[in-house]
Amino acid sequence: MCVCLSTTLLTLLKLIPCLSPPTVRIVHSGHACNVEEERHAERVYTIREGETLELTCLVTGHPRPQIRWTKTAGSVSDRFQDSSVFNETLHITKIQRHQGGRYYCKAENGLGSPAIKSIRVDVYFLDDPVVTVHQSVGEAKEQFYYERTVFLRCMANSNPPVRYSWHRGRDVLSQGSDKGVEIYEPFFTQGETKILKLKNLRPQDYANYSCIASVRNVCGISDRNIVFKLTNKTVSPSIKLLVEDPIVVNPGQTVSLVCITTGGEPKPTLSWVSSSDSLPEKSVVKGGTLTLPAITSDEAGVYSCVATNNVGNPAKKSTTIVVRAMKKGRFWITPDPYHNDDNIQIGREVKISCQVEATPPEELTFGWLKNGRALRSSERMVITQTDPDTSPGTTNLDIIDLKFTDFGTYTCVAALKGGGIPEISIDVNISSTTVPPNLTVPRGKSPLVVREGDTVELECLVSGKPKPIILWSRADKEAPMPDGTLQVESYDGVLRIVNVSREMTGSYRCQTSQFNGFNVKPREAVVELIVQYPPTVEPVSLEMRQGLGRPVAMNCRVLRAHPSRVLRYEWRLGNRLLHAGHFDQSDETEYTVKSLNREGWGEYTCDIINEAGAGCKCLFVFTGKAYPPEFYYDTYSPLWQNRPRVYGFKLQWTQMNPNAVDRIVAYRLGIRQVEVCVCVCVCEITVEGTITKGELITHNLTELIKPEAYEVRLTPITRFGEGDSTIRIITYTSMPYNSPSVFHCSFEEEPICMFTQDKNDDFDWTRHSAATRDTKYTPNTGPSGDRSGSKQGFYMYIETSRPRKEGEVARLVSPFFNVAPKNPYGITNPPAYCFSFFFHMYGKHIGTLNALLRQKGQAATEGPTWSLSGNQGDHWKQAKVSIHPTASFQVVLEGIRGPGIEGDIAIDDVTLEEGECRDLPAVSEYRNTVIKYSATIYSLFWAK
C-alpha cells in the first residue's frame, strides 16, 4: 500500500526548466564473444553466427526522446525498427552473416540535434572447406598419370579470414618439408584459398589428403576439415545424355531426360538445371533422370545435366525441349498496290495474307480453300509462303486480275506436321461488299464527362467489311492505358474503363489495325474524356485545444477540384449550420469564434461542394482537454526511501503545452501493482498557481512494497475536465537508478556535455577529431585518435603551439552538480563519488594537468584534487580520484603549457560515478612526475 495524500498535497516542487536535448549510448547483452569498446561507447561487437544479438539504446533527455534503430545512417530502405519505446532493445535471434554491419541508434525529442551512436556488429562463421583438384594445363589428360603435376585447392567461407593446413595421412605438410610438395596462396585470392601442388606425381603422393580450415577458435568456432583421396584412377567427370536434341513434344505429354555418368573418380554427383534458372515445380529428379509430367509451353527451354566430383571442371550436357503450339490466327487484305485506291475492284490485283504463330515454326504448313474446296496455286491464284526470317508464319494468296467469279469465302488452314495440335482456320470473304474501313465517333460521345469512380465506355464506330481490330492509345501524351499497356485491342470499337480516376482525363485515340481488315493507311479518331472529382481539402482533420474565453480561427483550403469554378462551402458545428457561401477568387475560407464558450467545444466541419458532389471535409475538433504530462526519466536516485520491506520513489514530470488550455488545477494519480489488476490508490494532487513550460514537478511516493513494480497513471485536470493521461512503470532495483555511471562525457557532440571555457584563463581547450593539428608544427605530440583509437572520435586538447607561452593556463569547467542526499531530509555524511577521466600527455615539453573542485558557496580549494606533470608516453591512460562534496560543485580540468610547442595535453571520457573509486591506477603507471590526490566531487542534476 502506498501513501498518497488526497486532494491537498504535495509540495509541488517547481524547479528551473529541465528541457534538455537527448544523449544516447549503446550497451550490449546477448551472446557477444568479444566487444572492443571504450568504457561507455562500444565500437565493435563480435558475435557467432546463429547466436542472439541484443543491443540496448540508453537515452537521457526531456521530453522523453524517441528511439530509432537503423542499419545505415538514416536510410529508410534499411530501417528495420522504428519505435518510440524508451531504452529500446534491438533483438535479433539466430543472427546470420548478412546481418552484420554498422547499427545506428538515433534519439530525438525536438530539442537540438538528434543524438546518434553506432556500433559495428561483426558476425563470425566458418563453413566446411571444399577441395577441388586440377591438373596442369599443359599436360591435361583424362587420367592423373604418374609424373603429372596436380593442384589440390582448399577453400572455405569464413569471418575472420581462415587459416589452412594440409596433411597427408597423419603427416603435416609444410613448405620445404617435401621437395615434391609446394604450398602457396595465389596472389589474387588474398588468403581465400590454399593450394597444395604435387610436382611430378610419385607413388607416395597417392594418399588421403586432409585440408583443415581454422579461425583459431574465435567465438568458440571449432576447426573444419575435409579429406580427399588421390589415386591413380582420379579423373574428372564425363557424362552422356540418352535423349535427342532437340526434343519436340505435344503439350500434356510426359518427358523424361536421362543422364548417365561415363567416367569420373570420385563418383560424380548429377544435377539438372534449366535456362529459366529453376526447374518446374512439378518436375521430379531421381538420380540422373529428370521427369516433366504433363509438360506445358511455359516449361519449354534448355535443360542441362551437370556432373561434379571436384576434380577438374564440371561436365555439362544440354538438350532443348520444344513444345508444339499454334496461336493468334490473323488475316489482312491488301488492295492493288499499283493503283491509288483502297477499294477492291474487278480487273485489279488483290492479296490475302494469313499469319499464325507456331512452335516449331519449321513444322508449320498452310492450305487454302475457296468456298470449302481445296485451292491450288495457278497463274491467277498464286499461293506463296513468306520468308520465315522476315515475316514468320505468314502465307499469301495473290489473286491476279480479279473477276466476278473470284468472289467467295477463302479459308486459310494452318497445321503442324507432327500432328496432335488442332488446326487453325481463318475465313476471309471477298465480294462486292468488301470495302475498306471508316472510323467515326458517335454524336454526344466526345467530350465525355464522367465522375471519378464511375465506369465509362469510350466508343468509336467502325464501318466497312470486314471490320478490323481497333487499337486504343493515349493521344495527348506518352502514357500507358488504364491496364498499364501502351495499346489496348478492341474487336467492337469500345474501350471500357472501370473505376475511372482523375489521372485518366485526356485524349484517347482509336485507330484501325491492319489485322482482320484492310492493309491500308490506318483510320483514326479522337475521344476526349473529362473526369470530374469532388474537392480535396486541408486540413482533413485537426485537433485544436483551447481555453475558454479565447478567440479561435479555423481555415479550410481547397487543394484540387474539377470543375474548380462553381465551389461553395458550408461551416457546421455538429449538425448546426453556422455559415455558408461561395468562393470568389480565393481558394480558402475562414471561420472565427471570437470568444470560446462551453457550447463552442466540439466538432467543426467545412464541406466544400462542386458539380461532382461534396468532397473531403475539413474537420476541426475543439476541446479543452489538457495535453498529457511528460515523465522525467533522468531523476537522480529516485529511490529516496529504502527500508527493509518498502521503498519510496521520487516521481517527476513536466507538463506538455500547459498554456494551451485553461489552468491545470490538479493531477489525478492512479497507482496499481503490475502483477495484480487491483488499483492500490487513486488520489488528487492539487496545483497552486500556474504551471509554465518546462517546470519540473516532483511528488514523492512512499510505502511501495519491495520488490513489486507499479504502473503509475497521471492525468491533468482543468475546469473542462480530465485531460490526456500518461503511464509509466516504476521498478524497484537495488542498484543505483539508470546505472552507476550517472554522468559521462566523451565530447562526441558539439555542446560537449555543457562543459564551458573558464573566462579568467589564458586560452581555451579545443574539441578535435583524428590526428592532432598540422604535424609540420607539432610532429611529436598529441594523440592520433580518441581514447578508443578511432580517428573519427572526438576529444579535448590544449594546443601549445605559438603564440602560447610557458605557464599559460586553459581551464575546462563542468556544469554544476547537486550533491544527492542519502535520505530526503538532508546531508548528514558527505557522499562519496569517483571522478575519472582518460588523459594523453605525450611530448618532451609536456606541462601539467590538474583536476580541481569548485564547491558552491565555498572558497576555492588550496590545491588540485589530482595533478600530473611531464611526458607520459604516446598512450591514453586513466586517472581516478574519490571525492566527498558537501555542496553543489563543479569539476575543473586545468591544462598548463610547458616550455615548448611539443606539449599538447588531451582528455577524453570524463566520468562521475557514485561510490568510492576502485582499482586505482598504481603510481608506478605514471613516470617522470609527482602525482597528487586530494578529495571531493559529483551528482546527477544541474544545480540552479
XYZ file of C-alpha atoms in Angstrom, residues 545-548 550 623-627 657-664 718:
19
model
C -7.060 22.634 -27.755
C -8.136 25.963 -26.367
C -9.214 27.521 -23.112
C -12.496 29.303 -22.501
C -10.135 32.846 -26.126
C -11.530 20.577 -26.827
C -10.412 21.983 -23.523
C -8.562 18.787 -22.597
C -5.083 19.349 -21.253
C -2.135 17.739 -23.019
C 1.969 22.816 -23.553
C 0.498 23.951 -20.223
C -0.708 27.309 -21.596
C -2.663 25.812 -24.499
C -5.799 25.326 -22.361
C -7.194 26.583 -19.060
C -5.004 26.435 -15.982
C -4.305 22.979 -14.629
C -8.776 21.643 -15.802
